[in-house]
CSV table of C-alpha atoms in Angstrom, one decimal:
chain,number,residue,atom,x,y,z
D,1,UNK,CA,0.0,0.0,0.0
D,2,UNK,CA,2.9,2.4,0.8
D,3,UNK,CA,4.5,1.8,-2.6
D,4,UNK,CA,1.2,2.6,-4.4
D,5,UNK,CA,0.9,5.9,-2.5
D,6,UNK,CA,4.5,6.8,-3.3
D,7,UNK,CA,3.9,6.0,-7.0
D,8,UNK,CA,0.8,8.2,-7.0
D,9,UNK,CA,2.8,11.0,-5.3
D,10,UNK,CA,5.7,10.6,-7.8
D,11,UNK,CA,3.2,10.7,-10.7
D,12,UNK,CA,1.6,13.8,-9.4
D,13,UNK,CA,5.0,15.5,-8.9
D,14,UNK,CA,6.1,14.6,-12.5
D,15,UNK,CA,2.7,15.9,-13.8
D,16,UNK,CA,3.3,19.2,-11.8
D,17,UNK,CA,6.8,19.6,-13.3
D,18,UNK,CA,5.5,19.0,-16.8
D,19,UNK,CA,2.6,21.5,-16.3
D,20,UNK,CA,5.0,24.1,-14.9
D,21,UNK,CA,7.4,23.7,-17.8
D,22,UNK,CA,4.6,23.9,-20.3
D,23,UNK,CA,3.2,27.0,-18.6
D,24,UNK,CA,6.5,28.7,-18.1
D,25,UNK,CA,6.2,30.6,-21.4
D,26,UNK,CA,3.0,32.3,-20.4
D,27,UNK,CA,3.6,32.6,-16.6
D,28,UNK,CA,5.7,35.2,-14.9
D,29,UNK,CA,8.3,34.3,-12.3
D,30,UNK,CA,6.1,34.9,-9.3
D,31,UNK,CA,3.5,32.6,-10.7
D,32,UNK,CA,6.1,29.8,-11.0
D,33,UNK,CA,7.6,30.6,-7.6
D,34,UNK,CA,4.1,30.5,-6.0
D,35,UNK,CA,3.3,27.2,-7.6
D,36,UNK,CA,6.6,25.7,-6.6
D,37,UNK,CA,6.3,26.9,-3.0
D,38,UNK,CA,2.7,25.6,-2.9
D,39,UNK,CA,3.9,22.2,-4.2
D,40,UNK,CA,6.7,22.1,-1.7
D,41,UNK,CA,4.4,23.0,1.2
D,42,UNK,CA,1.9,20.4,0.0
D,43,UNK,CA,4.7,17.8,0.0
D,44,UNK,CA,6.1,18.9,3.3
D,45,UNK,CA,2.7,19.1,5.1
D,46,UNK,CA,1.5,15.8,3.6
D,47,UNK,CA,3.5,13.8,6.2
D,48,UNK,CA,2.2,15.7,9.3
D,49,UNK,CA,-1.3,15.4,7.9
D,50,UNK,CA,-0.8,11.6,7.4
D,51,UNK,CA,0.5,11.4,11.0
D,52,UNK,CA,-2.5,13.3,12.3
D,53,UNK,CA,-4.8,11.0,10.3
D,54,UNK,CA,-3.1,7.9,11.6
D,55,UNK,CA,-3.2,9.2,15.2
D,56,UNK,CA,-6.8,10.2,14.8
D,57,UNK,CA,-7.6,6.7,13.4
D,58,UNK,CA,-5.8,5.1,16.4
D,59,UNK,CA,-7.7,7.4,18.9
D,60,UNK,CA,-10.9,6.7,17.1
D,61,UNK,CA,-10.3,3.0,17.5
D,62,UNK,CA,-9.5,3.5,21.2
D,63,UNK,CA,-12.7,5.6,21.5
D,64,UNK,CA,-14.8,2.8,19.9
D,65,UNK,CA,-13.2,0.2,22.2
D,66,UNK,CA,-13.8,2.4,25.2
D,67,UNK,CA,-17.4,2.9,24.2
D,68,UNK,CA,-17.8,-0.9,23.9
D,69,UNK,CA,-16.2,-1.4,27.3
D,70,UNK,CA,-18.4,1.3,28.7
D,71,UNK,CA,-21.5,-0.4,27.3
D,72,UNK,CA,-20.3,-3.7,28.7
D,73,UNK,CA,-19.6,-2.2,32.1
D,74,UNK,CA,-23.0,-0.4,32.1
D,75,UNK,CA,-24.6,-3.7,31.2
D,76,UNK,CA,-22.6,-5.6,33.9
D,77,UNK,CA,-23.5,-2.8,36.4
D,78,UNK,CA,-27.2,-3.1,35.5
D,79,UNK,CA,-27.0,-6.9,35.9
D,80,UNK,CA,-25.3,-6.5,39.3
D,81,UNK,CA,-27.9,-4.0,40.4
D,82,UNK,CA,-31.0,-5.6,39.0
D,83,UNK,CA,-30.0,-9.1,38.0
D,84,UNK,CA,-29.9,-10.5,34.5
D,85,UNK,CA,-33.4,-12.1,34.6
D,86,UNK,CA,-32.3,-14.8,32.3
D,87,UNK,CA,-34.8,-17.5,33.0
D,88,UNK,CA,-34.4,-20.2,35.6
D,89,UNK,CA,-30.7,-19.6,36.0
D,90,UNK,CA,-30.8,-15.8,36.1
D,91,UNK,CA,-28.7,-14.2,38.9
D,92,UNK,CA,-30.3,-12.1,41.5
D,93,UNK,CA,-29.5,-8.4,41.6
D,94,UNK,CA,-27.7,-6.4,44.2
D,95,UNK,CA,-30.8,-4.3,45.0
D,96,UNK,CA,-32.9,-7.4,45.6
D,97,UNK,CA,-30.2,-9.0,47.7
D,98,UNK,CA,-29.8,-5.7,49.7
D,99,UNK,CA,-33.5,-5.7,50.3
D,100,UNK,CA,-33.4,-9.3,51.5
D,101,UNK,CA,-30.4,-8.5,53.7
D,102,UNK,CA,-32.3,-5.5,55.1
D,103,UNK,CA,-35.3,-7.7,55.8
D,104,UNK,CA,-33.0,-10.2,57.6
D,105,UNK,CA,-31.5,-7.4,59.5
D,106,UNK,CA,-34.9,-6.1,60.5
D,107,UNK,CA,-35.9,-9.6,61.7
D,108,UNK,CA,-32.6,-10.0,63.7
D,109,UNK,CA,-32.5,-6.5,65.1
D,110,UNK,CA,-29.1,-5.1,66.1
D,111,UNK,CA,-26.2,-7.5,66.1
D,112,UNK,CA,-22.5,-7.5,67.0
D,113,UNK,CA,-20.3,-9.8,65.1
D,114,UNK,CA,-16.8,-11.3,65.6
D,115,UNK,CA,-16.4,-10.6,69.3
D,116,UNK,CA,-13.4,-12.3,70.8
D,117,UNK,CA,-14.0,-14.5,73.9
D,118,UNK,CA,-12.1,-12.9,76.8
D,119,UNK,CA,-12.7,-15.4,79.5
D,120,UNK,CA,-15.3,-16.1,82.2
D,121,UNK,CA,-15.2,-15.5,85.9
D,122,UNK,CA,-16.5,-18.0,88.6
D,123,UNK,CA,-19.8,-16.2,88.8
D,124,UNK,CA,-20.6,-17.0,85.2
D,125,UNK,CA,-20.0,-13.5,83.7
D,126,UNK,CA,-18.4,-13.6,80.3
D,127,UNK,CA,-16.1,-10.9,78.8
D,128,UNK,CA,-16.2,-10.3,75.0
D,129,UNK,CA,-13.9,-7.9,73.1
D,130,UNK,CA,-14.4,-6.2,69.8
D,131,UNK,CA,-11.8,-6.8,67.1
D,132,UNK,CA,-9.8,-3.7,66.5
D,133,UNK,CA,-7.9,-2.7,63.4
D,134,UNK,CA,-4.3,-3.9,63.4
D,135,UNK,CA,-1.5,-1.4,64.1
D,136,UNK,CA,0.8,-0.8,61.2
D,137,UNK,CA,4.5,-1.2,62.4
D,138,UNK,CA,6.3,2.1,62.6
D,139,UNK,CA,3.1,4.2,63.0
D,140,UNK,CA,1.4,5.3,66.2
D,141,UNK,CA,-1.7,3.5,67.3
D,142,UNK,CA,-4.9,5.3,66.7
D,143,UNK,CA,-6.2,7.2,69.7
D,144,UNK,CA,-9.4,5.9,71.3
D,145,UNK,CA,-12.5,8.1,70.9
D,146,UNK,CA,-13.2,9.5,74.3
D,147,UNK,CA,-16.8,10.3,73.2
D,148,UNK,CA,-17.5,6.7,72.0
D,149,UNK,CA,-20.5,5.1,73.7
D,150,UNK,CA,-20.8,1.5,75.0
D,151,UNK,CA,-20.3,-1.3,72.6
D,152,UNK,CA,-23.7,-2.8,73.6
D,153,UNK,CA,-26.3,-0.9,75.6
D,154,UNK,CA,-26.2,-1.9,79.3
D,155,UNK,CA,-29.2,-3.9,80.5
D,156,UNK,CA,-30.0,-5.2,77.0
D,157,UNK,CA,-31.0,-8.9,76.7
D,158,UNK,CA,-29.1,-10.5,73.8
D,159,UNK,CA,-28.7,-14.0,72.4
D,160,UNK,CA,-25.2,-15.4,72.0
D,161,UNK,CA,-23.9,-17.6,69.2
D,162,UNK,CA,-20.5,-19.2,68.6
D,163,UNK,CA,-19.2,-18.4,65.1
D,164,UNK,CA,-17.5,-20.9,62.8
D,165,UNK,CA,-16.6,-21.6,59.2
D,166,UNK,CA,-19.4,-22.6,56.8
D,167,UNK,CA,-19.0,-24.1,53.4
D,168,UNK,CA,-18.1,-21.7,50.5
D,169,UNK,CA,-18.1,-18.7,53.0
D,170,UNK,CA,-15.0,-16.8,54.1
D,171,UNK,CA,-16.8,-14.8,56.8
D,172,UNK,CA,-17.5,-16.8,60.0
D,173,UNK,CA,-21.2,-17.3,60.7
D,174,UNK,CA,-23.2,-18.3,63.8
D,175,UNK,CA,-23.0,-22.1,64.3
D,176,UNK,CA,-23.8,-22.9,67.9
D,177,UNK,CA,-26.5,-21.3,70.2
D,178,UNK,CA,-24.9,-20.4,73.5
D,179,UNK,CA,-27.9,-19.0,75.4
D,180,UNK,CA,-29.6,-15.9,76.5
D,181,UNK,CA,-27.5,-13.2,78.2
D,182,UNK,CA,-27.9,-9.8,79.8
D,183,UNK,CA,-25.4,-7.0,79.3
D,184,UNK,CA,-23.9,-6.2,82.8
D,185,UNK,CA,-21.2,-3.7,81.7
D,186,UNK,CA,-20.1,-2.2,78.4
D,187,UNK,CA,-17.3,-0.1,77.1
D,188,UNK,CA,-16.4,1.0,73.6
D,189,UNK,CA,-14.4,-2.2,72.9
D,190,UNK,CA,-15.4,-4.6,75.8
D,191,UNK,CA,-18.7,-5.9,76.9
D,192,UNK,CA,-19.5,-8.1,80.0
D,193,UNK,CA,-22.6,-10.4,79.8
D,194,UNK,CA,-24.2,-12.8,82.2
D,195,UNK,CA,-26.6,-15.6,81.4
D,196,UNK,CA,-30.2,-15.0,82.3
D,197,UNK,CA,-30.8,-18.7,82.9
D,198,UNK,CA,-28.3,-21.5,83.8
D,199,UNK,CA,-26.6,-22.7,80.7
D,200,UNK,CA,-27.1,-26.2,79.4
D,201,UNK,CA,-24.4,-28.8,79.4
D,202,UNK,CA,-23.7,-28.6,75.7
D,203,UNK,CA,-23.5,-24.7,75.9
D,204,UNK,CA,-21.0,-25.0,78.8
D,205,UNK,CA,-19.0,-27.6,76.9
D,206,UNK,CA,-18.8,-25.3,73.8
D,207,UNK,CA,-17.6,-22.4,75.9
D,208,UNK,CA,-15.1,-24.3,78.1
D,209,UNK,CA,-13.7,-26.5,75.3
D,210,UNK,CA,-12.5,-23.5,73.3
D,211,UNK,CA,-15.0,-23.9,70.4
D,212,UNK,CA,-16.6,-20.6,71.2
D,213,UNK,CA,-13.6,-18.3,70.6
D,214,UNK,CA,-15.6,-15.9,68.3
D,215,UNK,CA,-19.1,-14.7,69.3
D,216,UNK,CA,-22.0,-13.0,67.8
D,217,UNK,CA,-24.6,-11.2,69.8
D,218,UNK,CA,-28.1,-10.7,68.5
D,219,UNK,CA,-30.8,-8.4,69.9
D,220,UNK,CA,-33.5,-10.7,68.6
D,221,UNK,CA,-33.5,-14.4,67.8
D,222,UNK,CA,-33.4,-15.0,64.0
D,223,UNK,CA,-36.7,-16.1,62.6
D,224,UNK,CA,-37.2,-19.5,61.0
D,225,UNK,CA,-38.0,-19.5,57.3
D,226,UNK,CA,-38.3,-21.7,54.2
D,227,UNK,CA,-36.0,-19.8,51.8
D,228,UNK,CA,-32.7,-20.6,53.6
D,229,UNK,CA,-33.1,-24.3,52.8
D,230,UNK,CA,-33.9,-23.8,49.1
D,231,UNK,CA,-31.1,-24.6,46.7
D,232,UNK,CA,-29.4,-21.6,45.1
D,233,UNK,CA,-30.9,-20.9,41.6
D,234,UNK,CA,-33.9,-23.1,42.2
D,235,UNK,CA,-37.2,-21.8,40.9
D,236,UNK,CA,-40.7,-22.5,42.1
D,237,UNK,CA,-42.9,-24.7,39.9
D,238,UNK,CA,-46.2,-26.6,40.0
D,239,UNK,CA,-44.6,-29.6,41.9
D,240,UNK,CA,-42.8,-27.5,44.5
D,241,UNK,CA,-44.1,-24.1,45.3
D,242,UNK,CA,-40.8,-23.0,47.0
D,243,UNK,CA,-38.3,-24.6,44.7
D,244,UNK,CA,-36.0,-27.5,45.1
D,245,UNK,CA,-34.8,-28.1,48.7
D,246,UNK,CA,-31.0,-28.3,49.2
D,247,UNK,CA,-30.8,-31.9,50.4
D,248,UNK,CA,-27.1,-31.7,51.3
D,249,UNK,CA,-27.6,-28.5,53.3
D,250,UNK,CA,-30.5,-30.0,55.3
D,251,UNK,CA,-28.8,-33.2,56.0
D,252,UNK,CA,-25.6,-31.4,57.0
D,253,UNK,CA,-27.3,-29.0,59.4
D,254,UNK,CA,-29.6,-31.6,61.0
D,255,UNK,CA,-26.8,-34.1,61.1
D,256,UNK,CA,-28.7,-36.9,59.3
D,257,UNK,CA,-25.7,-39.2,59.4
D,258,UNK,CA,-26.0,-39.6,63.2
D,259,UNK,CA,-28.1,-42.2,64.9
D,260,UNK,CA,-29.6,-39.8,67.3
D,261,UNK,CA,-30.9,-37.5,64.5
D,262,UNK,CA,-34.7,-37.1,64.2
D,263,UNK,CA,-35.6,-38.7,60.9
D,264,UNK,CA,-39.2,-37.3,61.0
D,265,UNK,CA,-37.9,-33.7,61.3
D,266,UNK,CA,-35.4,-34.3,58.4
D,267,UNK,CA,-38.2,-35.7,56.3
D,268,UNK,CA,-40.4,-32.6,57.0
D,269,UNK,CA,-37.6,-30.3,55.9
D,270,UNK,CA,-37.0,-32.3,52.7
D,271,UNK,CA,-40.7,-32.3,51.8
D,272,UNK,CA,-41.1,-28.5,52.4
D,273,UNK,CA,-43.1,-26.9,49.5
D,274,UNK,CA,-44.1,-30.2,47.8
D,275,UNK,CA,-47.6,-31.1,46.8
D,276,UNK,CA,-49.7,-32.0,49.8
D,277,UNK,CA,-51.4,-35.3,50.7
D,278,UNK,CA,-54.2,-36.3,53.1
D,279,UNK,CA,-51.6,-37.6,55.6
D,280,UNK,CA,-50.5,-34.1,56.5
D,281,UNK,CA,-53.6,-32.0,57.3
D,282,UNK,CA,-51.8,-30.0,60.0
D,283,UNK,CA,-49.5,-28.4,57.5
D,284,UNK,CA,-51.5,-28.2,54.3
D,285,UNK,CA,-51.6,-24.9,52.4
D,286,UNK,CA,-53.9,-24.2,49.5
D,287,UNK,CA,-53.2,-22.2,46.4
D,288,UNK,CA,-56.3,-20.3,45.4
D,289,UNK,CA,-57.2,-18.2,42.4
D,290,UNK,CA,-59.4,-15.2,42.9
D,291,UNK,CA,-62.6,-15.1,40.9
D,292,UNK,CA,-63.6,-11.7,42.2
D,293,UNK,CA,-61.8,-8.6,43.2
D,294,UNK,CA,-60.9,-8.9,46.9
D,295,UNK,CA,-59.2,-6.7,49.6
D,296,UNK,CA,-57.4,-7.9,52.7
D,297,UNK,CA,-56.3,-5.8,55.6
D,298,UNK,CA,-52.7,-6.7,56.4
D,299,UNK,CA,-51.7,-3.9,58.9
D,300,UNK,CA,-52.9,-3.6,62.4
D,301,UNK,CA,-54.1,-0.2,63.7
D,302,UNK,CA,-51.8,-0.8,66.6
D,303,UNK,CA,-48.1,0.0,66.3
D,304,UNK,CA,-45.3,-1.3,68.5
D,305,UNK,CA,-41.8,-2.6,68.2
D,306,UNK,CA,-41.0,-6.2,67.5
D,307,UNK,CA,-39.3,-6.4,71.0
D,308,UNK,CA,-42.6,-5.7,72.6
D,309,UNK,CA,-44.4,-8.8,71.5
D,310,UNK,CA,-43.4,-9.8,68.0
D,311,UNK,CA,-44.0,-8.6,64.5
D,312,UNK,CA,-47.7,-9.5,64.2
D,313,UNK,CA,-50.9,-9.3,66.3
D,314,UNK,CA,-53.2,-12.2,67.1
D,315,UNK,CA,-54.9,-11.9,63.7
D,316,UNK,CA,-51.7,-12.0,61.8
D,317,UNK,CA,-51.6,-8.3,60.9
D,318,UNK,CA,-48.3,-6.4,61.0
D,319,UNK,CA,-47.7,-4.2,64.1
D,320,UNK,CA,-44.1,-3.4,63.5
D,321,UNK,CA,-43.8,-0.2,61.5
D,322,UNK,CA,-40.9,-1.6,59.4
D,323,UNK,CA,-43.4,-4.2,58.0
D,324,UNK,CA,-46.5,-2.0,57.6
D,325,UNK,CA,-47.4,-0.7,54.2
D,326,UNK,CA,-47.5,3.0,53.3
D,327,UNK,CA,-50.7,2.7,51.1
D,328,UNK,CA,-53.4,2.2,53.8
D,329,UNK,CA,-52.5,-1.2,55.1
D,330,UNK,CA,-54.5,-3.3,52.7
D,331,UNK,CA,-53.8,-5.4,49.6
D,332,UNK,CA,-56.2,-5.8,46.7
D,333,UNK,CA,-56.3,-8.9,44.6
D,334,UNK,CA,-57.5,-8.7,41.0
D,335,UNK,CA,-59.4,-11.5,39.2
D,336,UNK,CA,-56.9,-14.2,38.2
D,337,UNK,CA,-54.4,-13.5,41.0
D,338,UNK,CA,-53.1,-16.5,42.9
D,339,UNK,CA,-52.3,-16.8,46.5
D,340,UNK,CA,-51.1,-19.6,48.9
D,341,UNK,CA,-52.9,-19.6,52.2
D,342,UNK,CA,-53.5,-22.0,55.1
D,343,UNK,CA,-56.3,-24.5,54.7
D,344,UNK,CA,-58.6,-22.6,57.1
D,345,UNK,CA,-58.2,-19.3,55.2
D,346,UNK,CA,-58.7,-21.1,51.9
D,347,UNK,CA,-62.0,-22.5,53.2
D,348,UNK,CA,-63.1,-19.0,54.3
D,349,UNK,CA,-62.3,-17.6,50.8
D,350,UNK,CA,-63.8,-20.5,48.8
D,351,UNK,CA,-66.7,-21.8,50.9
D,352,UNK,CA,-67.9,-18.7,52.8
D,353,UNK,CA,-67.0,-15.6,50.9
D,354,UNK,CA,-66.9,-17.4,47.5
D,355,UNK,CA,-64.4,-15.1,46.0
D,356,UNK,CA,-61.8,-17.7,45.0
D,357,UNK,CA,-61.4,-21.3,43.7
D,358,UNK,CA,-58.9,-24.1,44.7
D,359,UNK,CA,-55.9,-24.6,42.4
D,360,UNK,CA,-53.7,-27.0,44.3
D,361,UNK,CA,-52.6,-28.3,47.7
D,362,UNK,CA,-49.1,-28.1,49.1
D,363,UNK,CA,-47.2,-29.1,52.2
D,364,UNK,CA,-45.4,-26.3,54.0
D,365,UNK,CA,-43.2,-27.1,57.1
D,366,UNK,CA,-44.5,-25.4,60.2
D,367,UNK,CA,-42.1,-22.7,61.1
D,368,UNK,CA,-40.5,-22.6,64.6
D,369,UNK,CA,-40.8,-19.6,66.9
D,370,UNK,CA,-37.4,-20.0,68.6
D,371,UNK,CA,-38.4,-17.6,71.4
D,372,UNK,CA,-41.0,-20.0,72.6
D,373,UNK,CA,-39.3,-23.2,71.3
D,374,UNK,CA,-36.2,-22.5,73.4
D,375,UNK,CA,-38.2,-21.5,76.4
D,376,UNK,CA,-40.3,-24.7,76.0
D,377,UNK,CA,-37.1,-26.8,75.6
D,378,UNK,CA,-35.7,-25.1,78.7
D,379,UNK,CA,-38.8,-25.8,80.7
D,380,UNK,CA,-38.8,-29.4,79.5
D,381,UNK,CA,-35.1,-29.7,80.5
D,382,UNK,CA,-36.0,-28.2,83.9
D,383,UNK,CA,-38.9,-30.6,84.3
D,384,UNK,CA,-36.6,-33.5,83.2
D,385,UNK,CA,-34.0,-32.3,85.7
D,386,UNK,CA,-36.6,-32.3,88.5
D,387,UNK,CA,-37.8,-35.7,87.3
D,388,UNK,CA,-34.2,-36.9,87.3
D,389,UNK,CA,-33.8,-35.6,90.9
D,390,UNK,CA,-37.0,-37.3,91.9
D,391,UNK,CA,-35.9,-40.5,90.2
D,392,UNK,CA,-32.5,-40.3,91.8
D,393,UNK,CA,-34.2,-39.9,95.2
D,394,UNK,CA,-36.5,-42.8,94.5
D,395,UNK,CA,-33.5,-44.8,93.4
D,396,UNK,CA,-31.8,-44.0,96.6
D,397,UNK,CA,-34.9,-45.1,98.5
D,398,UNK,CA,-35.1,-48.2,96.4
D,399,UNK,CA,-31.4,-48.9,96.9
D,400,UNK,CA,-31.9,-48.5,100.7
D,401,UNK,CA,-35.0,-50.8,100.5
D,402,UNK,CA,-33.0,-53.3,98.4
D,403,UNK,CA,-30.1,-53.1,100.9
D,404,UNK,CA,-32.5,-53.7,103.8
D,405,UNK,CA,-34.2,-56.5,101.8
D,406,UNK,CA,-30.8,-58.0,101.1
D,407,UNK,CA,-30.0,-57.8,104.8
D,408,UNK,CA,-33.3,-59.4,105.7
D,409,UNK,CA,-32.7,-62.0,103.0
D,410,UNK,CA,-29.2,-62.7,104.4
D,411,UNK,CA,-30.7,-62.9,107.9
D,412,UNK,CA,-33.4,-65.1,106.6
D,413,UNK,CA,-30.9,-67.3,104.9
D,414,UNK,CA,-29.0,-67.6,108.2
D,415,UNK,CA,-32.3,-68.5,110.0
D,416,UNK,CA,-33.2,-70.9,107.2
D,417,UNK,CA,-29.8,-72.6,107.6
D,418,UNK,CA,-30.4,-72.9,111.3
D,419,UNK,CA,-33.9,-74.2,110.7
D,420,UNK,CA,-32.6,-76.7,108.2
D,421,UNK,CA,-30.0,-77.8,110.8
D,422,UNK,CA,-32.8,-78.0,113.4
D,423,UNK,CA,-34.9,-79.9,111.0
D,424,UNK,CA,-32.1,-82.3,110.3
D,425,UNK,CA,-31.6,-82.8,114.0
D,426,UNK,CA,-35.3,-83.1,114.6
D,427,UNK,CA,-35.5,-85.7,111.9
D,428,UNK,CA,-32.6,-87.6,113.5
D,429,UNK,CA,-34.3,-87.3,116.9
D,430,UNK,CA,-37.6,-88.2,115.3
D,431,UNK,CA,-36.1,-91.4,113.8
D,432,UNK,CA,-34.5,-92.2,117.2
D,433,UNK,CA,-37.8,-91.6,119.0
D,434,UNK,CA,-39.7,-93.7,116.5
D,435,UNK,CA,-37.2,-96.5,116.9
D,436,UNK,CA,-37.4,-96.2,120.7
D,437,UNK,CA,-41.2,-96.0,120.4
D,438,UNK,CA,-41.3,-99.1,118.3
D,439,UNK,CA,-39.0,-100.9,120.8
D,440,UNK,CA,-41.1,-99.8,123.8
D,441,UNK,CA,-44.3,-100.9,121.9
D,442,UNK,CA,-42.8,-104.2,121.2
D,443,UNK,CA,-41.7,-104.6,124.8
D,444,UNK,CA,-45.2,-103.7,125.9
D,445,UNK,CA,-46.7,-106.2,123.6
D,446,UNK,CA,-44.4,-108.9,124.8
D,447,UNK,CA,-45.1,-107.8,128.4
D,448,UNK,CA,-48.9,-108.0,127.7
D,449,UNK,CA,-48.5,-111.4,126.2
D,450,UNK,CA,-46.5,-112.6,129.2
D,451,UNK,CA,-48.9,-111.0,131.6
D,452,UNK,CA,-51.8,-112.7,129.8
D,453,UNK,CA,-50.1,-116.1,130.0
D,454,UNK,CA,-49.4,-115.5,133.7
D,455,UNK,CA,-52.9,-114.4,134.2
D,456,UNK,CA,-54.3,-117.5,132.7
D,457,UNK,CA,-51.9,-119.6,134.7
D,458,UNK,CA,-52.8,-117.8,137.9
D,459,UNK,CA,-56.5,-118.2,137.0
D,460,UNK,CA,-56.1,-121.9,136.5
D,461,UNK,CA,-54.1,-122.2,139.7
D,462,UNK,CA,-56.8,-120.2,141.5
D,463,UNK,CA,-59.5,-122.6,140.3
D,464,UNK,CA,-57.4,-125.5,141.4
D,465,UNK,CA,-56.9,-123.9,144.8
D,466,UNK,CA,-60.6,-123.2,145.0
D,467,UNK,CA,-61.4,-126.8,144.1
D,468,UNK,CA,-58.9,-128.1,146.6
D,469,UNK,CA,-60.3,-125.9,149.3
D,470,UNK,CA,-63.8,-127.1,148.6
D,471,UNK,CA,-62.7,-130.7,148.7
D,472,UNK,CA,-61.0,-130.1,152.0
D,473,UNK,CA,-64.0,-128.6,153.5
D,474,UNK,CA,-66.1,-131.6,152.5
D,475,UNK,CA,-63.6,-133.9,154.1
D,476,UNK,CA,-63.7,-132.1,157.4
D,477,UNK,CA,-67.4,-132.3,157.6
């Protein structure tokens, strides 16, 4: 390409020389001088112009590349902010995740993460320290803010968790529940807490064994939910209204590989969101489709904080201002809208108010209210402890009774042995007495026989005497 341009320039120069020579007869000297100067300037300025064009072309290419990169960055930023929405595998946007995180934060209240365990005193008080920024060698340590307030408000009741590593997460997360505590003292970087109830054995083991080196304190107990157990990227469908349950996560958290694990509870978590059956009426939820326009009040006229009795009133309406709507506290459903409600509410909409029709039935795992669950478990453990104490006392009584019975049995054995010895001696004596009795009876019989013989002899002799006496009397007369 360069040679072609040079050839064209050379041809133009030759043509210019020829035309100047041809016109020299009619032109004056200043015409020729001006033409030559113009030609020389054109040749000289051609190279800077070419450089400028080349530079412009390069910068134009850079501009186009930057515009493409800007478009890509804007598209990536849009996807990061709002998600790509690309079907079942579409990623969720930052705004949606921030909203979910905000909702989780609202449910959990204030929280203090990554507190280092500083030891416990004999009275049960526990010292926790906030992690401070590391000091750069060679630079002075940052001065403490004298106006800084306490790390945790004094008198606040908090819930403690031991932090640990979880799969695919770099940030430690709460892993073990350590109990309910009350803040006794608090400084900008140190907080002292004491348990409001005696800690359970597993909680004491976790603290004393060194597994609870990093703590999290929560103002409120986290709420139970369905979404944390749904597999990432899973979408709801007709067979599972929540999406596919993450089997590995459920089995890992509930420790399905252990013999003491509750198989029924694990099965309930794995079935969460699936189509219902007549075997689970207590947890059946109904998907209804509205046939008429319908309005439901979802906000309570009463307003209070979640710490004063929960997020909802007895009718299920929101009382926490963070959950209440700004458009009057009611929701209106149009014809064709679908909603999943409990079986009792579905019967009210379908049978009584006749504003909706049944679409399908699903099983939803009953959620746990950990505030009452933990208290109920604590009461059950307390009752079991009392029952264990009673059983131990009864065992002691039974042990004493058994010991007394064994003593009586041993004494009875001794008496039995003596009685057996007496019985053997009695039997020997009885045999001897029987032999003696037989001998005496035999002697008596023989004596009776001898006496009888003597009696007969004496009787005969008496008769003889009588006869002799009678004969003698007759002779005398």
